[in-house]
Coordinates of C-alpha atoms in Angstrom, one line a residue:
M1 CA -0.1 0.0 -0.1
L2 CA 1.4 3.4 -0.9
N3 CA 2.6 5.8 1.8
Q4 CA 2.2 3.2 4.3
I5 CA 4.0 4.1 7.7
P6 CA 6.8 1.7 8.0
S7 CA 6.4 -0.7 11.2
D8 CA 9.6 0.4 12.9
V9 CA 8.7 4.0 12.9
I10 CA 9.5 5.5 16.4
P11 CA 6.1 7.6 17.9
L12 CA 6.9 11.5 17.5
K13 CA 6.0 11.6 21.5
E14 CA 9.2 9.3 22.0
L15 CA 11.5 11.9 19.8
M16 CA 13.3 14.8 21.0
V17 CA 16.5 17.2 19.8
V18 CA 19.5 17.4 21.7
M19 CA 22.8 19.6 20.8
A20 CA 24.7 16.8 19.4
K21 CA 28.0 15.7 21.3
G22 CA 30.9 13.3 20.6
K23 CA 29.7 10.1 18.6
Q24 CA 26.7 11.8 17.7
E25 CA 28.9 14.8 15.9
E26 CA 30.9 12.2 14.1
E27 CA 27.8 10.1 13.2
H28 CA 26.5 13.3 11.7
L29 CA 29.8 14.4 9.8
Y30 CA 29.9 10.9 8.6
E31 CA 26.6 11.2 6.8
C32 CA 27.9 14.8 5.6
W33 CA 30.7 13.3 3.9
L34 CA 28.6 10.5 2.3
T35 CA 26.2 13.6 0.7
W36 CA 28.7 16.5 0.3
G37 CA 32.2 14.9 0.1
C38 CA 33.4 16.4 -2.9
G39 CA 35.9 13.6 -3.6
L40 CA 37.6 14.1 -0.2
T41 CA 38.5 11.3 2.0
L42 CA 36.7 10.9 5.2
Q43 CA 39.8 11.7 7.0
E44 CA 40.3 14.8 4.8
F45 CA 36.8 15.7 5.5
T46 CA 37.1 15.3 9.0
D47 CA 40.0 17.8 8.9
V48 CA 37.9 20.2 7.2
A49 CA 35.4 20.2 9.7
H50 CA 37.8 20.7 12.3
E51 CA 39.5 23.5 11.0
E52 CA 36.1 25.2 10.3
M53 CA 34.8 24.7 13.8
T54 CA 38.1 26.3 15.0
T55 CA 39.1 29.0 12.8
S56 CA 36.2 30.5 11.2
G57 CA 34.4 33.4 12.6
W58 CA 30.8 32.2 12.0
A59 CA 31.5 29.0 14.1
Q60 CA 33.1 30.5 17.4
N61 CA 30.9 30.5 20.6
H62 CA 28.3 28.1 19.3
G63 CA 27.9 29.9 16.1
D64 CA 27.9 26.4 14.4
T65 CA 25.8 23.8 16.4
V66 CA 24.9 20.3 15.6
W67 CA 21.4 19.3 16.6
A68 CA 20.3 15.7 16.5
L69 CA 17.1 13.9 16.7
V70 CA 17.2 11.1 19.1
R71 CA 14.7 8.9 21.4
R72 CA 13.6 10.3 24.6
S73 CA 14.7 7.4 26.1
D74 CA 18.4 7.3 25.0
P75 CA 19.2 11.2 24.8
Q76 CA 23.0 10.0 24.1
G77 CA 22.2 7.6 21.8
S78 CA 22.7 7.3 17.8
I79 CA 21.1 10.0 15.6
L80 CA 17.9 9.4 13.9
S81 CA 18.4 12.7 11.9
A82 CA 20.9 15.5 12.4
C83 CA 21.3 19.4 11.1
E84 CA 23.3 22.5 11.7
T85 CA 22.8 26.0 12.7
H86 CA 24.8 28.9 11.8
R87 CA 23.8 31.8 14.2
T88 CA 23.9 35.6 11.9
R89 CA 22.8 38.9 12.8
G90 CA 20.6 41.0 10.5
F91 CA 18.5 44.1 10.5
L92 CA 14.9 44.4 11.1
K93 CA 11.9 47.1 10.8
Q94 CA 8.7 45.5 11.9
K95 CA 5.5 46.3 10.3
G96 CA 4.2 49.6 10.7
G97 CA 7.5 50.8 12.6
N98 CA 10.2 53.4 12.4
K99 CA 13.1 51.8 14.2
V100 CA 15.7 49.6 12.8
E101 CA 17.0 46.9 15.2
N102 CA 19.4 44.0 15.4
A103 CA 17.6 40.8 14.7
W104 CA 19.2 37.3 14.6
Y105 CA 18.5 34.3 12.3
Y106 CA 19.9 30.8 12.0
G107 CA 20.7 29.5 8.8
M108 CA 19.8 25.8 8.7
T109 CA 22.1 23.4 7.0
C110 CA 23.5 19.9 6.8
V111 CA 20.3 18.1 7.0
V112 CA 21.0 14.5 6.9
T113 CA 19.4 11.2 7.8
P114 CA 21.0 7.8 8.1
A115 CA 20.1 5.4 5.3
Q116 CA 18.5 3.1 7.6
H117 CA 15.9 5.6 9.1
Q118 CA 15.5 7.3 5.8
R119 CA 11.6 7.7 4.8
K120 CA 10.0 7.9 8.1
G121 CA 9.7 11.4 8.5
Y122 CA 12.4 12.0 10.8
A123 CA 14.1 14.8 9.0
T124 CA 10.4 16.7 8.6
H125 CA 9.9 16.2 12.3
L126 CA 13.5 17.4 13.5
L127 CA 13.0 20.6 11.5
R128 CA 9.5 21.2 13.1
L129 CA 11.2 20.8 16.5
M130 CA 13.6 23.4 15.5
H131 CA 11.2 26.0 15.0
Y132 CA 10.3 25.9 18.8
I133 CA 14.3 25.7 20.0
L134 CA 15.5 28.7 17.9
A135 CA 12.3 30.9 18.0
S136 CA 10.6 32.8 21.0
P137 CA 7.3 30.9 22.2
L138 CA 5.7 34.2 22.3
H139 CA 5.8 34.1 18.3
L140 CA 4.8 30.3 18.0
P141 CA 1.7 28.6 18.1
T142 CA 0.9 26.5 20.8
F143 CA 3.0 23.2 20.7
P144 CA 1.2 20.2 19.7
S145 CA 0.1 17.8 22.2
E146 CA 0.6 14.8 19.7
W147 CA 4.3 15.5 19.7
G148 CA 4.9 15.2 23.2
S149 CA 6.4 17.5 25.7
P150 CA 8.0 20.7 24.0
P151 CA 11.6 21.0 23.9
S152 CA 13.7 21.9 26.8
P153 CA 14.8 25.5 27.0
I154 CA 18.4 26.1 26.0
P155 CA 20.5 25.7 29.0
I156 CA 21.1 28.9 30.9
E157 CA 25.1 29.1 30.7
L158 CA 24.3 28.8 26.8
E159 CA 21.4 31.5 26.5
E160 CA 23.5 34.3 25.2
Y161 CA 24.9 32.4 22.5
F162 CA 21.4 31.5 21.2
P163 CA 19.3 34.6 21.1
P164 CA 15.8 33.9 20.1
A165 CA 15.4 33.8 16.2
W166 CA 13.0 36.3 14.3
G167 CA 13.3 34.0 11.4
T168 CA 15.3 31.1 10.1
F169 CA 17.1 30.2 6.2
L170 CA 18.0 27.7 4.0
S171 CA 19.6 26.9 1.1
S172 CA 17.8 24.0 -0.5
E173 CA 19.1 21.5 -3.2
I174 CA 16.2 19.2 -3.5
G175 CA 13.6 21.9 -4.4
P176 CA 10.9 23.8 -2.5
D177 CA 8.2 21.3 -1.5
F178 CA 10.2 19.2 1.6
Y179 CA 11.2 22.5 3.7
Y180 CA 7.8 24.1 2.7
R181 CA 6.0 20.9 4.5
C182 CA 8.0 21.3 7.6
L183 CA 5.4 23.2 9.4
V184 CA 5.5 25.4 12.4
G185 CA 2.8 23.9 14.7
I186 CA 0.1 22.1 13.0
D187 CA -0.7 24.4 10.0
R188 CA 1.4 27.3 9.8
R189 CA 3.7 26.9 6.8
G190 CA 7.3 26.0 7.0
W191 CA 10.1 27.3 4.6
E192 CA 9.1 29.3 1.6
A193 CA 11.3 29.6 -1.8
K194 CA 9.7 32.7 -3.2
E195 CA 10.6 32.9 -7.1
V196 CA 11.8 36.7 -6.9
W197 CA 14.4 35.3 -4.5
Q198 CA 15.8 32.9 -7.1
E199 CA 17.4 35.3 -9.7
E200 CA 20.4 34.4 -11.4
V201 CA 23.1 36.2 -14.2
E202 CA 25.4 33.5 -15.4
W203 CA 28.0 34.7 -18.0
E204 CA 30.9 33.3 -19.8
I205 CA 34.5 33.9 -18.5
L206 CA 37.1 34.8 -21.2
S207 CA 40.6 33.9 -21.0
S208 CA 43.4 36.3 -22.6
S209 CA 44.1 33.7 -25.6
R210 CA 40.6 34.5 -26.8
L211 CA 41.2 38.3 -27.1
S212 CA 43.3 40.8 -28.6
I213 CA 43.6 43.8 -26.2
P214 CA 45.7 46.8 -27.4
S215 CA 47.3 48.6 -24.4
D216 CA 49.2 51.3 -26.2
P217 CA 46.6 53.9 -28.2
S218 CA 49.2 54.9 -30.6
K219 CA 50.0 51.3 -31.6
S220 CA 46.3 50.3 -31.8
S221 CA 45.4 53.2 -34.0
P222 CA 47.5 55.0 -36.6
I223 CA 45.0 57.6 -36.8
L224 CA 45.3 58.4 -32.9
A225 CA 48.9 58.4 -33.3
R226 CA 48.8 60.8 -36.1
S227 CA 46.3 63.3 -34.2
E228 CA 48.1 64.1 -31.1
S229 CA 46.3 67.6 -30.8
I230 CA 43.0 65.7 -31.0
Y231 CA 44.0 63.2 -28.0
H232 CA 45.3 66.3 -25.8
A233 CA 42.3 68.3 -26.5
A234 CA 39.7 65.4 -25.7
L235 CA 41.6 64.6 -22.6
P236 CA 43.4 67.2 -20.5
N237 CA 45.2 65.1 -18.4
P238 CA 46.4 62.5 -20.5
S239 CA 48.9 60.9 -17.8
E240 CA 46.2 59.7 -16.1
V241 CA 44.1 58.1 -19.0
G242 CA 44.6 54.1 -19.5
E243 CA 43.3 53.3 -22.9
I244 CA 41.7 55.5 -25.5
K245 CA 40.8 54.4 -29.0
C246 CA 39.4 55.8 -32.3
R247 CA 37.7 54.0 -34.8
P248 CA 35.3 54.7 -37.7
L249 CA 31.5 54.4 -36.8
E250 CA 30.0 51.3 -37.7
N251 CA 27.8 52.8 -40.4
H252 CA 30.7 54.4 -41.7
H253 CA 33.3 51.6 -42.6
T254 CA 34.5 52.0 -46.1
R255 CA 37.3 50.6 -48.7
S256 CA 38.7 53.9 -48.2
Y257 CA 42.1 54.7 -46.6
R258 CA 40.4 57.7 -44.7
P259 CA 37.5 57.2 -42.8
C260 CA 35.1 59.9 -42.7
C261 CA 34.1 59.8 -39.1
L262 CA 36.1 59.6 -35.9
T263 CA 34.6 58.4 -32.6
L264 CA 36.4 58.9 -29.1
M265 CA 35.8 55.8 -27.2
E266 CA 35.3 55.1 -23.4
W267 CA 36.0 51.6 -22.7
D268 CA 34.6 50.5 -26.3
E269 CA 31.7 53.0 -26.0
P270 CA 31.4 55.8 -28.2
I271 CA 31.5 59.3 -25.8
H272 CA 32.0 61.7 -28.5
T273 CA 31.8 61.8 -32.1
R274 CA 33.0 64.3 -35.2
S275 CA 33.3 64.5 -38.7
L276 CA 37.3 64.5 -39.8
E277 CA 36.2 67.2 -42.3
S278 CA 35.1 69.6 -39.8
D279 CA 37.2 72.2 -38.1
S280 CA 35.1 72.3 -35.3
P281 CA 37.4 71.3 -32.0
L282 CA 36.5 68.3 -29.6
P283 CA 35.4 69.1 -26.3
V284 CA 38.1 70.3 -23.7
S285 CA 36.5 68.8 -20.6
V286 CA 35.4 65.1 -20.2
P287 CA 32.0 64.5 -18.1
T288 CA 32.0 62.3 -15.2
R289 CA 29.7 59.3 -14.4
K290 CA 29.3 58.1 -10.8
G291 CA 32.8 59.7 -10.0
V292 CA 34.5 57.8 -12.8
V293 CA 36.1 60.0 -15.3
C294 CA 35.1 59.2 -19.1
G295 CA 38.1 57.9 -21.1
K296 CA 40.0 56.5 -17.8
K297 CA 40.1 52.8 -17.8
P298 CA 39.0 52.0 -14.4
N299 CA 41.7 51.2 -12.0
W300 CA 40.2 48.2 -10.3
E301 CA 42.2 46.9 -6.8
I302 CA 42.1 43.5 -5.6
I303 CA 40.3 42.9 -2.2
Y304 CA 42.3 40.8 0.1
D305 CA 41.4 39.5 3.7
H306 CA 43.1 42.3 5.6
H307 CA 40.5 45.0 3.6
I308 CA 37.4 43.2 4.7
P309 CA 37.2 44.6 8.2
S310 CA 36.5 48.0 6.9
I311 CA 34.5 47.2 3.6
S312 CA 32.4 44.9 6.0
T313 CA 31.5 47.8 8.4
M314 CA 30.5 50.0 5.3
L315 CA 28.4 47.7 3.8
S316 CA 26.9 47.1 7.2
R317 CA 26.2 50.6 7.7
S318 CA 24.7 51.0 4.1
T319 CA 22.7 47.9 4.6
R320 CA 21.1 49.4 7.8
E321 CA 20.5 52.5 6.0
K322 CA 18.3 50.7 3.1
V323 CA 16.2 49.0 6.1
E324 CA 16.0 52.3 7.5
Q325 CA 14.7 54.0 4.3
A326 CA 12.3 50.9 3.3
D327 CA 8.6 51.0 3.4
S328 CA 7.4 48.7 6.1
C329 CA 3.6 49.9 6.2
L330 CA 2.4 46.5 4.7
N331 CA 5.3 44.1 5.7
S332 CA 8.1 43.7 8.1
V333 CA 11.4 44.4 6.3
F334 CA 14.8 42.7 6.9
C335 CA 18.5 42.2 5.7
P336 CA 21.3 40.2 6.7
D337 CA 24.0 42.2 8.2
P338 CA 27.3 42.0 6.1
A339 CA 29.3 43.0 9.2
S340 CA 28.0 39.5 11.1
E341 CA 30.9 37.5 11.9
G342 CA 32.3 35.5 8.8
T343 CA 29.3 36.4 6.7
S344 CA 30.5 38.4 3.9
T345 CA 33.2 36.0 3.1
F346 CA 31.8 32.6 3.8
A347 CA 31.8 31.1 0.7
A348 CA 35.3 31.9 -0.2
V349 CA 36.8 31.1 3.4
R350 CA 35.1 27.9 3.2
G351 CA 36.1 27.3 0.0
A352 CA 39.9 27.4 1.1
Y353 CA 39.5 24.5 3.6
G354 CA 41.0 21.1 3.0
P355 CA 42.7 19.8 -0.1
Q356 CA 42.9 22.7 -3.1
P357 CA 43.4 22.5 -6.8
R358 CA 47.1 22.9 -8.2
W359 CA 46.2 26.7 -9.2
R360 CA 45.1 27.7 -6.0
K361 CA 47.3 30.7 -4.5
F362 CA 47.2 32.2 -0.9
P363 CA 46.4 35.0 -0.2
Q364 CA 43.3 34.5 -2.0
P365 CA 41.8 37.5 -3.7
L366 CA 38.3 38.1 -2.3
G367 CA 36.8 40.7 -4.3
I368 CA 37.6 44.0 -6.5
R369 CA 36.9 47.5 -5.8
L370 CA 36.8 50.6 -7.7
R371 CA 37.4 53.6 -5.4
S372 CA 34.9 56.9 -6.2
E373 CA 36.2 60.2 -6.5
S374 CA 35.8 60.9 -2.9
S375 CA 37.5 58.1 -1.6
K376 CA 40.5 58.6 0.5
I377 CA 43.5 57.1 -1.2
A378 CA 46.1 55.8 1.2
H379 CA 49.4 57.2 0.8
T380 CA 51.1 53.9 1.8
S381 CA 50.1 50.5 0.3
H382 CA 49.7 47.9 3.3
D383 CA 48.7 44.9 0.6
H384 CA 52.3 43.2 1.5
D385 CA 51.2 43.3 5.2
Y386 CA 49.8 39.8 5.5
D387 CA 50.6 36.5 6.1
E388 CA 51.0 34.3 3.0
D389 CA 49.5 31.4 4.5
S390 CA 46.7 33.2 5.8
K391 CA 43.1 31.7 4.3
S392 CA 40.9 33.6 6.6
G393 CA 40.9 36.8 8.8
N394 CA 38.6 35.5 11.6
K395 CA 40.6 34.9 14.3
P396 CA 39.1 33.2 17.3
D397 CA 40.6 35.5 20.0
D398 CA 38.7 38.2 18.0
I399 CA 35.0 36.6 18.1
R400 CA 32.4 38.1 20.3
S401 CA 29.3 36.8 21.9
P402 CA 26.0 38.0 20.3
K403 CA 25.5 40.2 22.9
Q404 CA 28.8 41.7 22.5
E405 CA 28.2 41.7 18.5
N406 CA 24.9 43.9 19.1
E407 CA 26.4 46.4 21.1
E408 CA 29.6 47.1 19.1
Q409 CA 27.5 47.3 16.1
E410 CA 25.1 49.8 17.6
E411 CA 28.1 52.1 19.0
K412 CA 29.7 51.8 15.4
Y413 CA 26.5 53.1 13.7
V414 CA 25.6 55.6 16.3
N415 CA 29.0 57.3 16.4
G416 CA 29.6 57.1 12.7
K417 CA 26.1 59.0 11.9
E418 CA 28.0 62.5 11.8
D419 CA 31.8 61.8 11.3
R420 CA 31.8 58.4 9.0
E421 CA 33.0 60.4 6.1
E422 CA 36.1 61.8 8.0
G423 CA 39.0 59.7 7.1
E424 CA 37.6 56.4 6.3
E425 CA 39.3 54.4 3.4
V426 CA 36.4 52.9 2.1
K427 CA 33.4 55.0 1.1
E428 CA 29.7 54.0 0.3
E429 CA 30.2 55.5 -3.2
D430 CA 32.9 52.7 -3.9
T431 CA 32.0 50.0 -6.0
I432 CA 32.5 46.7 -4.1
I433 CA 32.5 43.2 -5.9
L434 CA 32.8 40.2 -3.4
F435 CA 33.6 36.8 -4.6
S436 CA 34.4 33.4 -4.2
L437 CA 37.2 31.7 -6.6
L438 CA 36.2 28.1 -5.1
N439 CA 33.5 26.5 -3.5
P440 CA 32.9 22.9 -4.6
Q441 CA 29.8 22.5 -2.5
I442 CA 28.0 25.2 -4.5
E443 CA 29.2 25.4 -8.0
D444 CA 32.5 24.8 -10.2
K445 CA 32.3 28.3 -11.2
L446 CA 33.5 32.2 -10.1
L447 CA 30.8 33.1 -7.7
I448 CA 29.8 36.7 -7.2
T449 CA 28.7 36.7 -3.6
Y450 CA 28.2 40.6 -3.4
I451 CA 28.0 43.6 -5.4
H452 CA 27.8 47.1 -3.7
N453 CA 27.2 50.2 -5.9
L454 CA 27.5 48.9 -9.4
P455 CA 26.4 51.3 -12.1
P456 CA 25.4 50.0 -15.2
E457 CA 28.0 52.0 -17.1
L458 CA 30.8 49.8 -15.0
V459 CA 29.5 46.4 -15.5
K460 CA 31.5 45.7 -19.0
S461 CA 34.9 46.9 -17.3
A462 CA 34.2 44.7 -13.9
V463 CA 33.8 41.7 -15.8
E464 CA 36.8 42.2 -17.8
K465 CA 38.7 42.8 -14.5
L466 CA 37.2 39.3 -13.6
D467 CA 38.4 37.9 -16.6
E468 CA 41.6 39.2 -15.6
V469 CA 41.6 37.8 -12.1
V470 CA 40.4 34.1 -13.4
R471 CA 43.7 34.3 -15.8
D472 CA 46.1 35.5 -12.9
Q473 CA 44.8 32.7 -10.8
G474 CA 45.2 30.2 -13.6
M475 CA 41.6 28.8 -13.0
D476 CA 40.1 26.2 -15.3
V477 CA 36.7 27.8 -15.1
K478 CA 34.1 28.5 -18.1
Y479 CA 31.4 30.4 -16.3
G480 CA 30.6 33.2 -13.7
T481 CA 27.3 33.0 -11.6
V482 CA 25.6 36.2 -9.8
W483 CA 22.4 35.5 -7.7
G484 CA 19.9 38.0 -6.4
L485 CA 20.0 40.9 -9.0
D486 CA 16.7 42.2 -10.1
P487 CA 16.7 41.1 -13.7
T488 CA 14.8 44.2 -14.8
S489 CA 17.4 46.5 -13.3
E490 CA 19.7 48.5 -15.7
V491 CA 22.7 46.4 -14.4
V492 CA 21.3 43.2 -15.2
Q493 CA 20.5 44.6 -18.8
A494 CA 24.3 45.8 -19.1
W495 CA 25.0 42.3 -18.0
A496 CA 22.7 40.8 -20.9
A497 CA 24.3 43.2 -23.4
L498 CA 27.5 41.7 -22.9
G499 CA 26.2 38.7 -25.0
E500 CA 24.7 40.7 -27.5
R501 CA 27.5 42.7 -28.6
N502 CA 31.1 42.3 -30.1
I503 CA 33.7 42.1 -27.6
G504 CA 36.8 41.1 -29.3
K505 CA 38.1 39.2 -32.5
E506 CA 39.4 35.7 -32.9
S507 CA 41.5 35.1 -35.7
K508 CA 42.3 31.8 -37.4
I509 CA 45.7 33.0 -38.0
S510 CA 48.3 34.6 -35.7
F511 CA 50.3 37.7 -36.4
K512 CA 53.4 36.1 -36.2
D513 CA 52.3 33.4 -38.9
K514 CA 51.8 36.4 -41.2
V515 CA 55.1 38.2 -40.2
R516 CA 58.2 36.8 -38.9
D517 CA 59.4 38.0 -35.4
D518 CA 62.6 39.1 -37.5
D519 CA 60.9 41.2 -39.6
K520 CA 61.2 45.1 -39.3
E521 CA 59.0 47.0 -37.0
E522 CA 57.5 48.9 -40.0
E523 CA 56.1 45.8 -41.8
R524 CA 54.4 45.1 -38.4
E525 CA 52.8 48.5 -38.4
K526 CA 52.0 48.1 -42.1
F527 CA 50.4 44.7 -41.4
K528 CA 48.3 46.1 -38.9
D529 CA 47.3 49.0 -40.6
E530 CA 46.1 47.0 -43.5
N531 CA 44.2 44.5 -41.4
E532 CA 42.9 46.2 -38.4
V533 CA 42.1 50.0 -39.1
H534 CA 41.2 49.9 -42.6
E535 CA 39.0 46.7 -42.9
P536 CA 36.2 46.8 -45.4
D537 CA 32.6 46.2 -44.1
E538 CA 32.5 43.2 -41.7
N539 CA 29.2 42.2 -43.3
I540 CA 30.6 41.8 -46.4
A541 CA 32.4 38.3 -47.4
D542 CA 35.9 39.4 -48.8
A543 CA 37.5 36.1 -50.3
D544 CA 40.7 37.8 -51.0
S545 CA 41.4 38.9 -47.5
P546 CA 44.3 37.9 -46.1
R547 CA 42.9 37.2 -42.7
E548 CA 39.5 35.5 -41.9
E549 CA 37.8 36.5 -38.6
R550 CA 34.8 35.9 -36.5
K551 CA 33.1 37.7 -33.9
L552 CA 33.0 36.7 -30.2
R553 CA 30.3 37.4 -28.1
R554 CA 29.9 36.3 -24.4
E555 CA 27.3 33.9 -23.4
V556 CA 24.8 35.5 -21.1
K557 CA 22.0 34.0 -19.3
V558 CA 19.4 35.8 -17.3
K559 CA 17.1 33.1 -15.4
R560 CA 15.7 31.6 -12.1
R561 CA 17.1 29.1 -10.2
K562 CA 15.0 25.7 -10.4
G563 CA 15.1 22.2 -9.2
G564 CA 17.4 19.9 -7.5
K565 CA 20.8 21.3 -7.0
A566 CA 19.7 24.9 -7.5
H567 CA 20.5 26.1 -3.8
L568 CA 17.1 27.9 -3.7
Y569 CA 16.9 30.3 -0.9
N570 CA 14.3 29.6 1.8
W571 CA 12.9 31.7 4.8
C572 CA 10.5 31.1 7.4
W573 CA 9.5 34.0 9.6
Y574 CA 8.5 33.9 13.3
V575 CA 7.7 37.3 14.1
D576 CA 5.1 39.5 11.9
G577 CA 4.5 36.7 9.4
E578 CA 5.0 37.8 5.7
T579 CA 8.5 39.7 6.0
K580 CA 10.2 41.3 2.8
V581 CA 13.8 40.5 2.5
L582 CA 15.8 43.1 1.1
D583 CA 18.7 41.0 -0.5
S584 CA 19.1 37.7 -1.6
Q585 CA 22.7 37.6 -3.1
M586 CA 25.1 34.5 -2.4
W587 CA 26.7 36.0 0.4
I588 CA 23.8 35.5 2.5
W589 CA 24.0 31.5 1.9
L590 CA 25.7 31.3 5.2

């Protein structure tokens, strides 16, 4: 008979949840290894778990705790099912309120059931009981009598490490249905995976071998080399300029040796066009966008571990202000705090534990940053002042209890309201992109975990910098992915446009195949001049052309994550019911 309850199922009244200890933790770890071993031996997997528990910021002071479902009659016995919780801080503005407060939530993860106990409802019941362990009873329905006695309160000596949860969160690899059925009480819905939280942009990473990117404007364009006056008139401070290129407008390609129009390019985008027959000068000033001067090649900086504290502080303040400004008339508003211990770099740091691929280099880059015009530029670089073997800046002796975290965060915010712009290295106007180079438990891709203040006109430059990071690291990865961006936003549209435009040319014959290395420089320039500057209309096939070329386009997909292995975001709220989550990027995966 279908759906018949197995005869050996233990009645719910005889089950309870305990903090796993000793052998129970080992059993949970073994089941996790069977599911997420990622090719590691059991010993390697155990070593990774030990390193995480002893060194990661998120695990200290019971921040990472294993819970086990066991028989009431044998609380120290073997697990029937088990899970982990990760304690994390966020910002909450309650429905109809104006005040933003610190609110704690817990990430539910590593839910496993030994094979001999599967399909008996134990994992479901474990998670239903976890609602009553983590949340305040004031915000929960009455504990169902058919489940037996309610869970025991957190021991008084541990209370400060388990502040009551306003909500819980999980990332599902098995679709949304199972966790939705893990109800709160008899009939309040469990974890919900809204489609709006599952947005994803996936794009192709391009290696340097596929592109020819000129770095010297005088060599990339003979026209520009012959027009020094135009170059200086358009850009009053050429010493600060990265790359400037001139070319004919696409609708003015001719076979003549003199194009009729000249276009001044900003990172391959036209910002000024004039006829070469005209005597009118180019503009003497260059407009700015978001503090970035048009014509300058953006100077992206690499973010390392020692930059994270100041960046997290800025992101935390910015996040809190977003919650303050959000409308809470109809719903409570919530967003995780990037400054919560270990949160903003969780995916990257966790991916650095255990055996690493050959290409891996430490210290690992954790992101890229573009300073705004208002950003204070440090006179002395300290990029070399870090431990070469360091994988994480989360030092156990720096870890605070949840109460201390709350007090410190509130003090930073209040004290920073008036003078936060003075002397700070990181500004809210800066563009910050955090990433994880490696985390096999998520995907074998470049993982963008957090984006802050990225205007659409910088998307192309940022993606090209990420290409460069991948090349410099020697990674064998084809795609990058970013979660949680609004698909209707200008940023996503700019990302998608990378797949609709030419980004370079791939030659079927190389330059050195055409001109030998010992040929004269002028012959090289002549070859470039004939084949790259004065080329005919690219839509017209030319059988006599000495060089065949085909356009390259990035593969870009804007989609929603669905089904198994999709890491669907799920939330369950205990206070005020429906709550609006302001951010669903990958960094909240913790």
